[in-house]
CSV table of C-alpha atoms in Angstrom, one decimal:
chain,number,residue,atom,x,y,z
A,1,UNK,CA,38.7,9.2,-23.3
A,2,UNK,CA,38.0,5.5,-23.2
A,3,UNK,CA,34.9,3.7,-23.3
A,4,UNK,CA,34.7,1.2,-20.2
A,5,UNK,CA,32.3,-2.0,-19.7
A,6,UNK,CA,31.9,-3.4,-16.7
A,7,UNK,CA,34.1,-6.4,-15.5
A,8,UNK,CA,31.5,-8.1,-13.3
A,9,UNK,CA,27.7,-7.3,-12.6
A,10,UNK,CA,25.7,-8.4,-9.6
A,11,UNK,CA,22.1,-8.5,-9.9
A,12,UNK,CA,21.3,-7.9,-5.9
A,13,UNK,CA,17.5,-8.5,-6.4
A,14,UNK,CA,15.1,-9.9,-9.1
A,15,UNK,CA,11.9,-8.3,-8.2
A,16,UNK,CA,10.8,-6.2,-11.1
A,17,UNK,CA,7.1,-4.7,-10.9
A,18,UNK,CA,5.2,-6.2,-14.0
A,19,UNK,CA,2.9,-3.9,-16.1
A,20,UNK,CA,-0.9,-4.3,-15.8
A,21,UNK,CA,-1.2,-3.7,-19.5
A,22,UNK,CA,1.5,-6.0,-20.8
A,23,UNK,CA,2.8,-9.3,-20.3
A,24,UNK,CA,5.9,-9.7,-18.8
A,25,UNK,CA,7.4,-11.1,-22.1
A,26,UNK,CA,6.5,-7.8,-24.1
A,27,UNK,CA,8.3,-5.5,-21.5
A,28,UNK,CA,11.1,-3.2,-22.9
A,29,UNK,CA,14.0,-3.0,-20.8
A,30,UNK,CA,13.4,0.6,-19.6
A,31,UNK,CA,9.8,-0.5,-18.4
A,32,UNK,CA,11.3,-3.7,-16.8
A,33,UNK,CA,13.8,-1.9,-14.4
A,34,UNK,CA,11.6,1.1,-13.8
A,35,UNK,CA,10.1,-0.3,-10.5
A,36,UNK,CA,11.4,-3.2,-8.3
A,37,UNK,CA,14.3,-3.1,-5.5
A,38,UNK,CA,17.0,-0.5,-5.9
A,39,UNK,CA,20.4,-0.5,-4.5
A,40,UNK,CA,20.5,2.5,-2.2
A,41,UNK,CA,24.0,2.8,-1.3
A,42,UNK,CA,27.4,0.9,-1.0
A,43,UNK,CA,30.6,0.6,0.9
A,44,UNK,CA,33.6,-1.4,0.2
A,45,UNK,CA,37.0,-2.8,2.1
A,46,UNK,CA,39.4,-5.1,1.0
A,47,UNK,CA,37.7,-8.6,1.0
A,48,UNK,CA,33.9,-7.1,1.5
A,49,UNK,CA,31.3,-5.3,-0.1
A,50,UNK,CA,28.3,-4.1,1.7
A,51,UNK,CA,25.2,-2.8,-0.2
A,52,UNK,CA,21.5,-1.7,1.0
A,53,UNK,CA,18.5,-2.3,-0.7
A,54,UNK,CA,15.2,-0.5,-0.9
A,55,UNK,CA,13.5,-3.8,0.5
A,56,UNK,CA,15.3,-3.4,3.6
A,57,UNK,CA,18.1,-5.7,3.1
A,58,UNK,CA,21.6,-5.2,3.8
A,59,UNK,CA,24.0,-7.4,1.7
A,60,UNK,CA,27.4,-8.8,2.0
A,61,UNK,CA,29.7,-9.9,-0.8
A,62,UNK,CA,32.9,-11.4,-1.1
A,63,UNK,CA,35.0,-8.8,-3.2
A,64,UNK,CA,36.9,-11.5,-5.0
A,65,UNK,CA,34.4,-13.8,-6.2
A,66,UNK,CA,31.6,-11.1,-5.8
A,67,UNK,CA,29.2,-13.7,-4.3
A,68,UNK,CA,26.7,-13.0,-1.9
A,69,UNK,CA,27.8,-14.3,1.6
A,70,UNK,CA,25.1,-13.0,3.9
A,71,UNK,CA,22.1,-10.8,4.0
A,72,UNK,CA,20.6,-8.9,7.2
A,73,UNK,CA,17.2,-8.6,6.9
A,74,UNK,CA,15.8,-5.3,8.3
A,75,UNK,CA,12.3,-3.5,8.9
A,76,UNK,CA,14.0,-0.1,8.0
A,77,UNK,CA,16.0,1.5,5.1
A,78,UNK,CA,19.3,2.1,5.7
A,79,UNK,CA,20.6,5.7,4.6
A,80,UNK,CA,24.2,5.6,4.6
A,81,UNK,CA,27.1,2.8,4.9
A,82,UNK,CA,30.8,3.0,5.8
A,83,UNK,CA,33.8,0.7,6.7
A,84,UNK,CA,35.9,3.8,7.4
A,85,UNK,CA,35.3,3.0,11.2
A,86,UNK,CA,39.0,2.1,12.1
A,87,UNK,CA,38.1,-1.0,13.0
A,88,UNK,CA,38.3,-4.2,10.5
A,89,UNK,CA,35.6,-6.0,9.9
A,90,UNK,CA,33.2,-3.5,11.3
A,91,UNK,CA,30.3,-1.9,9.2
A,92,UNK,CA,28.5,1.3,10.3
A,93,UNK,CA,24.9,2.3,8.9
A,94,UNK,CA,22.2,4.8,9.6
A,95,UNK,CA,18.7,4.1,8.8
A,96,UNK,CA,15.6,6.0,8.5
A,97,UNK,CA,14.1,4.9,12.0
A,98,UNK,CA,17.0,6.9,13.4
A,99,UNK,CA,19.1,4.2,14.5
A,100,UNK,CA,22.7,4.1,14.0
A,101,UNK,CA,24.2,0.1,14.0
A,102,UNK,CA,27.8,-1.1,14.0
A,103,UNK,CA,27.9,-4.7,12.4
A,104,UNK,CA,30.8,-7.0,12.9
A,105,UNK,CA,30.6,-8.9,9.6
A,106,UNK,CA,32.8,-11.9,10.9
A,107,UNK,CA,29.8,-12.6,13.4
A,108,UNK,CA,27.1,-12.9,10.4
A,109,UNK,CA,24.2,-14.8,12.4
A,110,UNK,CA,24.9,-12.8,15.7
A,111,UNK,CA,23.0,-9.8,16.5
A,112,UNK,CA,24.9,-6.3,15.7
A,113,UNK,CA,28.0,-5.5,17.7
A,114,UNK,CA,26.3,-2.2,18.7
A,115,UNK,CA,23.1,-0.3,18.1
A,116,UNK,CA,21.8,2.9,19.1
A,117,UNK,CA,18.0,3.0,18.8
A,118,UNK,CA,15.2,5.4,20.0
A,119,UNK,CA,18.0,8.0,20.7
A,120,UNK,CA,16.4,10.6,18.2
A,121,UNK,CA,12.5,11.7,18.0
A,122,UNK,CA,10.1,9.2,16.3
A,123,UNK,CA,10.0,11.3,13.4
A,124,UNK,CA,13.6,12.0,13.0
A,125,UNK,CA,15.4,9.9,10.4
A,126,UNK,CA,19.3,9.5,10.5
A,127,UNK,CA,20.4,10.1,6.9
A,128,UNK,CA,24.2,10.4,7.0
A,129,UNK,CA,27.3,9.5,9.2
A,130,UNK,CA,30.7,9.8,9.6
A,131,UNK,CA,33.3,8.2,11.8
A,132,UNK,CA,36.1,10.6,13.1
A,133,UNK,CA,38.5,11.2,16.0
A,134,UNK,CA,40.2,7.8,14.5
A,135,UNK,CA,37.2,5.4,15.1
A,136,UNK,CA,36.0,7.0,18.5
A,137,UNK,CA,33.2,9.2,17.6
A,138,UNK,CA,30.1,9.0,15.0
A,139,UNK,CA,28.6,12.3,13.5
A,140,UNK,CA,24.9,11.4,12.7
A,141,UNK,CA,23.0,14.0,10.3
A,142,UNK,CA,19.2,13.9,10.9
A,143,UNK,CA,16.2,15.0,8.9
A,144,UNK,CA,15.6,17.7,11.5
A,145,UNK,CA,18.7,19.6,10.7
A,146,UNK,CA,20.5,18.5,13.8
A,147,UNK,CA,24.0,16.6,14.0
A,148,UNK,CA,24.2,14.1,16.6
A,149,UNK,CA,27.4,12.9,18.3
A,150,UNK,CA,28.0,9.1,19.6
A,151,UNK,CA,31.0,7.4,21.3
A,152,UNK,CA,31.2,4.3,19.4
A,153,UNK,CA,33.1,2.7,22.3
A,154,UNK,CA,30.2,2.4,24.6
A,155,UNK,CA,26.6,1.9,24.2
A,156,UNK,CA,25.4,4.9,25.9
A,157,UNK,CA,23.2,7.7,24.7
A,158,UNK,CA,24.0,10.8,22.4
A,159,UNK,CA,27.1,12.6,23.4
A,160,UNK,CA,26.0,15.9,22.3
A,161,UNK,CA,24.3,17.5,19.2
A,162,UNK,CA,24.4,20.6,17.0
A,163,UNK,CA,21.3,22.1,16.6
A,164,UNK,CA,21.4,25.6,15.2
A,165,UNK,CA,23.6,25.4,12.5
A,166,UNK,CA,21.2,23.9,9.9
A,167,UNK,CA,17.3,24.9,9.5
A,168,UNK,CA,16.5,21.7,7.1
A,169,UNK,CA,17.4,18.2,7.0
A,170,UNK,CA,21.2,17.5,6.9
A,171,UNK,CA,22.2,15.5,4.0
A,172,UNK,CA,25.9,15.0,4.4
A,173,UNK,CA,28.4,15.1,7.3
A,174,UNK,CA,32.3,14.4,6.4
A,175,UNK,CA,35.0,14.3,9.0
A,176,UNK,CA,38.4,15.7,7.4
A,177,UNK,CA,41.0,12.7,6.9
A,178,UNK,CA,44.9,13.3,6.5
A,179,UNK,CA,45.9,13.8,3.2
A,180,UNK,CA,48.6,11.3,3.3
A,181,UNK,CA,49.5,8.7,0.7
A,182,UNK,CA,50.1,6.1,3.2
A,183,UNK,CA,48.2,2.9,4.3
A,184,UNK,CA,47.6,4.4,7.8
A,185,UNK,CA,44.3,6.6,7.8
A,186,UNK,CA,43.8,9.2,10.6
A,187,UNK,CA,41.1,12.0,10.8
A,188,UNK,CA,41.2,15.5,12.4
A,189,UNK,CA,38.5,17.2,14.4
A,190,UNK,CA,37.2,19.1,11.5
A,191,UNK,CA,33.9,18.3,10.3
A,192,UNK,CA,31.7,19.7,7.5
A,193,UNK,CA,28.0,19.3,6.9
A,194,UNK,CA,25.6,20.1,4.2
A,195,UNK,CA,22.1,20.7,4.2
A,196,UNK,CA,18.7,21.1,2.0
A,197,UNK,CA,18.8,24.7,3.6
A,198,UNK,CA,21.7,25.5,1.1
A,199,UNK,CA,24.3,25.7,3.5
A,200,UNK,CA,27.7,23.7,4.1
A,201,UNK,CA,29.0,24.6,7.8
A,202,UNK,CA,32.9,23.8,8.9
A,203,UNK,CA,33.3,22.9,12.6
A,204,UNK,CA,36.0,22.1,14.9
A,205,UNK,CA,34.4,19.4,16.9
A,206,UNK,CA,37.1,19.7,19.6
A,207,UNK,CA,35.7,23.0,20.8
A,208,UNK,CA,33.2,22.6,23.8
A,209,UNK,CA,29.9,24.6,22.4
A,210,UNK,CA,28.6,24.6,19.1
A,211,UNK,CA,28.9,28.2,18.8
A,212,UNK,CA,32.6,27.9,19.3
A,213,UNK,CA,32.9,25.1,17.1
A,214,UNK,CA,31.8,26.8,14.0
A,215,UNK,CA,34.5,28.0,11.8
A,216,UNK,CA,33.0,28.7,8.4
A,217,UNK,CA,29.8,28.9,6.7
A,218,UNK,CA,29.8,28.2,2.8
A,219,UNK,CA,27.0,29.9,1.3
A,220,UNK,CA,26.2,27.3,-1.4
A,221,UNK,CA,22.6,28.4,-1.9
A,222,UNK,CA,21.3,25.3,-3.4
A,223,UNK,CA,20.5,22.0,-1.7
A,224,UNK,CA,23.4,20.1,-1.0
A,225,UNK,CA,23.4,16.2,-2.0
A,226,UNK,CA,27.0,15.5,-1.8
A,227,UNK,CA,30.2,16.8,-0.4
A,228,UNK,CA,33.3,15.8,1.0
A,229,UNK,CA,37.1,16.8,1.5
A,230,UNK,CA,39.7,16.9,-1.2
A,231,UNK,CA,43.3,18.5,-1.9
A,232,UNK,CA,46.7,17.5,-0.9
A,233,UNK,CA,46.0,18.3,2.6
A,234,UNK,CA,42.1,17.5,2.3
A,235,UNK,CA,42.0,21.4,2.9
A,236,UNK,CA,39.5,22.1,0.0
A,237,UNK,CA,35.5,21.0,-0.1
A,238,UNK,CA,33.5,20.1,-3.2
A,239,UNK,CA,29.7,20.4,-3.0
A,240,UNK,CA,27.2,18.7,-5.4
A,241,UNK,CA,23.7,20.2,-5.5
A,242,UNK,CA,20.3,19.5,-6.1
A,243,UNK,CA,20.4,21.6,-9.4
A,244,UNK,CA,23.2,19.5,-10.5
A,245,UNK,CA,26.0,21.8,-10.3
A,246,UNK,CA,29.3,21.8,-8.7
A,247,UNK,CA,31.1,24.3,-6.3
A,248,UNK,CA,34.5,24.2,-5.1
A,249,UNK,CA,35.6,25.9,-1.7
A,250,UNK,CA,38.7,26.2,0.7
A,251,UNK,CA,37.4,25.0,4.0
A,252,UNK,CA,38.7,28.3,5.7
A,253,UNK,CA,37.1,30.8,3.1
A,254,UNK,CA,33.6,31.5,2.5
A,255,UNK,CA,34.3,32.7,-1.1
A,256,UNK,CA,33.7,30.0,-3.7
A,257,UNK,CA,36.9,29.2,-5.4
A,258,UNK,CA,34.8,27.7,-8.5
A,259,UNK,CA,31.3,27.4,-9.5
A,260,UNK,CA,30.6,25.6,-12.5
A,261,UNK,CA,27.2,27.3,-12.6
A,262,UNK,CA,23.7,26.0,-13.4
A,263,UNK,CA,24.5,25.1,-17.0
A,264,UNK,CA,27.2,22.5,-15.8
A,265,UNK,CA,25.2,19.4,-17.5
A,266,UNK,CA,25.2,21.3,-20.7
A,267,UNK,CA,29.1,21.7,-20.4
A,268,UNK,CA,29.7,18.2,-19.5
A,269,UNK,CA,27.8,17.0,-22.5
A,270,UNK,CA,29.6,19.1,-24.5
A,271,UNK,CA,33.0,18.0,-23.4
A,272,UNK,CA,31.9,14.5,-23.6
A,273,UNK,CA,30.6,14.8,-27.4
A,274,UNK,CA,33.7,16.4,-28.5
A,275,UNK,CA,36.0,14.1,-26.9
A,276,UNK,CA,34.0,11.3,-28.1
A,277,UNK,CA,33.8,12.3,-31.7
A,278,UNK,CA,37.7,13.0,-31.6
A,279,UNK,CA,38.2,9.5,-30.3
A,280,UNK,CA,36.1,7.7,-32.8
A,281,UNK,CA,36.6,4.4,-31.1
A,282,UNK,CA,38.0,2.5,-33.7
A,283,UNK,CA,37.1,4.7,-36.6
A,284,UNK,CA,33.3,4.7,-35.8
A,285,UNK,CA,31.2,7.1,-33.8
A,286,UNK,CA,28.3,5.6,-31.9
A,287,UNK,CA,25.6,7.3,-29.9
A,288,UNK,CA,26.1,8.3,-26.4
A,289,UNK,CA,23.8,9.2,-23.4
A,290,UNK,CA,23.6,12.8,-22.2
A,291,UNK,CA,24.8,13.2,-18.6
A,292,UNK,CA,21.5,14.3,-16.6
A,293,UNK,CA,22.6,14.1,-13.0
A,294,UNK,CA,25.8,14.1,-10.8
A,295,UNK,CA,26.5,11.1,-8.9
A,296,UNK,CA,29.7,11.9,-6.6
A,297,UNK,CA,33.3,12.9,-6.5
A,298,UNK,CA,36.2,10.8,-5.3
A,299,UNK,CA,39.5,12.2,-4.4
A,300,UNK,CA,42.5,9.8,-5.4
A,301,UNK,CA,45.3,10.4,-2.7
A,302,UNK,CA,48.0,8.4,-4.8
A,303,UNK,CA,47.2,10.2,-8.3
A,304,UNK,CA,46.0,13.7,-6.3
A,305,UNK,CA,43.1,13.8,-8.6
A,306,UNK,CA,39.6,14.6,-8.1
A,307,UNK,CA,37.0,12.4,-10.3
A,308,UNK,CA,33.4,13.1,-10.7
A,309,UNK,CA,30.9,10.4,-11.7
A,310,UNK,CA,27.9,11.8,-13.8
A,311,UNK,CA,25.0,9.4,-15.1
A,312,UNK,CA,21.9,9.1,-17.5
A,313,UNK,CA,18.4,7.9,-16.7
A,314,UNK,CA,19.1,4.9,-19.0
A,315,UNK,CA,22.0,3.5,-17.0
A,316,UNK,CA,25.3,5.1,-18.9
A,317,UNK,CA,27.7,7.1,-17.2
A,318,UNK,CA,30.8,9.0,-17.7
A,319,UNK,CA,33.9,9.8,-15.3
A,320,UNK,CA,35.1,13.2,-15.5
A,321,UNK,CA,38.7,14.7,-14.1
A,322,UNK,CA,38.1,17.7,-12.3
A,323,UNK,CA,40.7,20.4,-12.8
A,324,UNK,CA,41.6,24.1,-11.9
A,325,UNK,CA,40.1,25.5,-15.1
A,326,UNK,CA,37.2,22.8,-15.7
A,327,UNK,CA,36.5,19.0,-16.5
A,328,UNK,CA,38.0,16.6,-18.7
A,329,UNK,CA,36.2,13.4,-19.7
A,330,UNK,CA,38.2,10.2,-18.9
A,331,UNK,CA,35.9,7.1,-19.3
A,332,UNK,CA,32.5,6.7,-20.9
A,333,UNK,CA,30.6,3.5,-19.0
A,334,UNK,CA,28.2,1.4,-21.0
A,335,UNK,CA,26.6,-1.7,-20.7
A,336,UNK,CA,26.4,-2.2,-16.9
A,337,UNK,CA,23.4,-0.2,-15.5
A,338,UNK,CA,19.9,-0.1,-17.2
A,339,UNK,CA,18.6,2.7,-14.5
A,340,UNK,CA,19.7,5.6,-12.5
A,341,UNK,CA,23.2,5.1,-10.6
A,342,UNK,CA,22.7,6.1,-7.2
A,343,UNK,CA,26.3,5.7,-5.8
A,344,UNK,CA,29.7,4.7,-6.5
A,345,UNK,CA,32.8,3.7,-4.3
A,346,UNK,CA,36.4,3.7,-5.4
A,347,UNK,CA,38.0,0.3,-4.3
A,348,UNK,CA,41.6,1.0,-5.7
A,349,UNK,CA,43.6,3.2,-8.1
A,350,UNK,CA,41.7,1.5,-11.0
A,351,UNK,CA,38.8,-0.4,-9.8
A,352,UNK,CA,35.4,1.0,-8.6
A,353,UNK,CA,31.8,0.2,-8.0
A,354,UNK,CA,28.7,1.6,-9.1
A,355,UNK,CA,25.1,0.7,-7.8
A,356,UNK,CA,21.7,1.6,-9.0
A,357,UNK,CA,17.9,1.8,-9.3
A,358,UNK,CA,18.2,-1.3,-11.5
A,359,UNK,CA,19.3,-3.4,-8.4
A,360,UNK,CA,22.8,-3.9,-10.0
A,361,UNK,CA,26.1,-3.5,-8.8
A,362,UNK,CA,28.7,-3.2,-11.5
A,363,UNK,CA,32.5,-3.5,-11.0
A,364,UNK,CA,34.6,-1.4,-13.4
A,365,UNK,CA,38.4,-1.2,-14.1
A,366,UNK,CA,39.8,1.7,-15.6
A,367,UNK,CA,42.8,-0.3,-17.1
A,368,UNK,CA,40.5,-2.4,-19.2
A,369,UNK,CA,39.3,-0.2,-22.1
A,370,UNK,CA,36.8,-0.9,-25.0
A,371,UNK,CA,39.4,-2.8,-27.1
A,372,UNK,CA,40.5,-4.9,-24.1
A,373,UNK,CA,36.8,-5.8,-23.3
A,374,UNK,CA,36.3,-6.5,-27.1
A,375,UNK,CA,39.1,-9.2,-26.8
A,376,UNK,CA,37.6,-10.7,-23.8
A,377,UNK,CA,34.1,-11.1,-25.2
A,378,UNK,CA,35.7,-12.8,-28.8
A,379,UNK,CA,37.5,-15.3,-26.3
A,380,UNK,CA,34.6,-16.4,-24.8
A,381,UNK,CA,35.1,-14.0,-21.4
A,382,UNK,CA,32.6,-11.6,-21.7
A,383,UNK,CA,31.9,-9.4,-18.6
A,384,UNK,CA,30.4,-11.8,-15.9
A,385,UNK,CA,26.7,-11.3,-14.8
A,386,UNK,CA,26.0,-13.1,-11.4
A,387,UNK,CA,22.6,-13.5,-10.7
A,388,UNK,CA,20.9,-14.4,-7.0
A,389,UNK,CA,19.8,-18.0,-6.7
A,390,UNK,CA,16.5,-17.0,-5.2
A,391,UNK,CA,13.9,-14.5,-5.9
A,392,UNK,CA,12.6,-12.1,-3.1
A,393,UNK,CA,8.7,-11.9,-3.0
A,394,UNK,CA,6.8,-8.7,-1.6
A,395,UNK,CA,6.0,-5.5,-2.8
A,396,UNK,CA,8.4,-3.5,-4.6
A,397,UNK,CA,9.1,0.1,-3.3
A,398,UNK,CA,6.6,2.6,-5.0
A,399,UNK,CA,8.8,5.3,-7.1
A,400,UNK,CA,7.2,8.6,-7.9
A,401,UNK,CA,6.8,10.2,-11.3
A,402,UNK,CA,9.8,11.7,-13.1
A,403,UNK,CA,13.1,10.8,-14.4
A,404,UNK,CA,15.8,12.0,-12.2
A,405,UNK,CA,17.9,10.6,-9.4
A,406,UNK,CA,16.1,10.4,-5.8
A,407,UNK,CA,18.5,11.4,-3.5
A,408,UNK,CA,17.6,10.5,0.2
A,409,UNK,CA,16.5,6.9,0.5
A,410,UNK,CA,13.7,8.0,3.3
A,411,UNK,CA,10.1,7.6,3.8
A,412,UNK,CA,9.3,10.3,1.4
A,413,UNK,CA,10.6,8.4,-1.7
A,414,UNK,CA,7.6,9.3,-3.6
A,415,UNK,CA,8.9,12.7,-4.0
A,416,UNK,CA,10.4,13.7,-7.1
A,417,UNK,CA,13.5,16.1,-7.4
A,418,UNK,CA,12.2,17.8,-10.3
């Protein structure tokens, strides 16, 4: 296991909430980053990075320089972003006002390329999306337990909806992609959805009705926070739950292939401590933060590996390799974040991004290990911190009590998951 320091860190917003009982100069780092703007989610494609903030902004960055190139000001919270639209320069986003928006990031000062508004009920939020059928159909999961389908080739209304599969809000939808390792990416008609009701449903969306489309139901029995396909043929499904556990399934079987149990975090921390003590990092052991929540998984088609990112409320993180018989620590991430990490995105075989509640976006490189980072620092090339040139005024979003990761950027953000 190797310790990683971030290559570059971007401060997306500098809007901390000062304490009423303390001057700003006396604030500790934990208190300083407890309130203020958050980065809710991130998406990237070669050349561009997009991130959504809790103040309503959608920010675009140049991937090479990590400099801010444009900001879209919005009056709602974006809940998910994706560049997996099969159209270069097109970014898709859902928001808590129930809208689905396509942005052509080349036309930065123009209105969105396409936008579907007022299509859902006034009290229905669009929480998640996935684009399938090779860029033609977008599936949107809602806070009312429904999955709506949109034909992104036209600006018409809802193409159809699944309304019976879930009884609570749909937290994630994902189309199955092909498992090839080439540059050409395609999708199948298979869609998996996860919900607060503890079920993951697998659909063949080419079927004419919802009843005939359901091919499998996975009884996860815990609120689902993240899920996705993985495996050589993308035939397997991982589910991360609100109880901070992980379950692995085959898409065609309802029996869980691997349940890591409610003590999963204890197992992760035990593996982390043992590997850290063995590595000793130059002969000395330094304290590490216990992992307190699961962020998400990523399937590397080149390496044929499933990676799991976990985090601590202090901002440290650990990257684990998920295998048939358990998990193995690969990297310990330190020195980047100062608060809860909300999401991560893999940019290449070695580089990935993390974003969090400290308003930071960090770039990491697996090939740059701790010794390399030390050499860079001694040579006057310490990891770069990029600070925005202007401040944003206004009231920061309120955060509820508790220390956990608030999974859904919705109007009920004051609810603690613990």
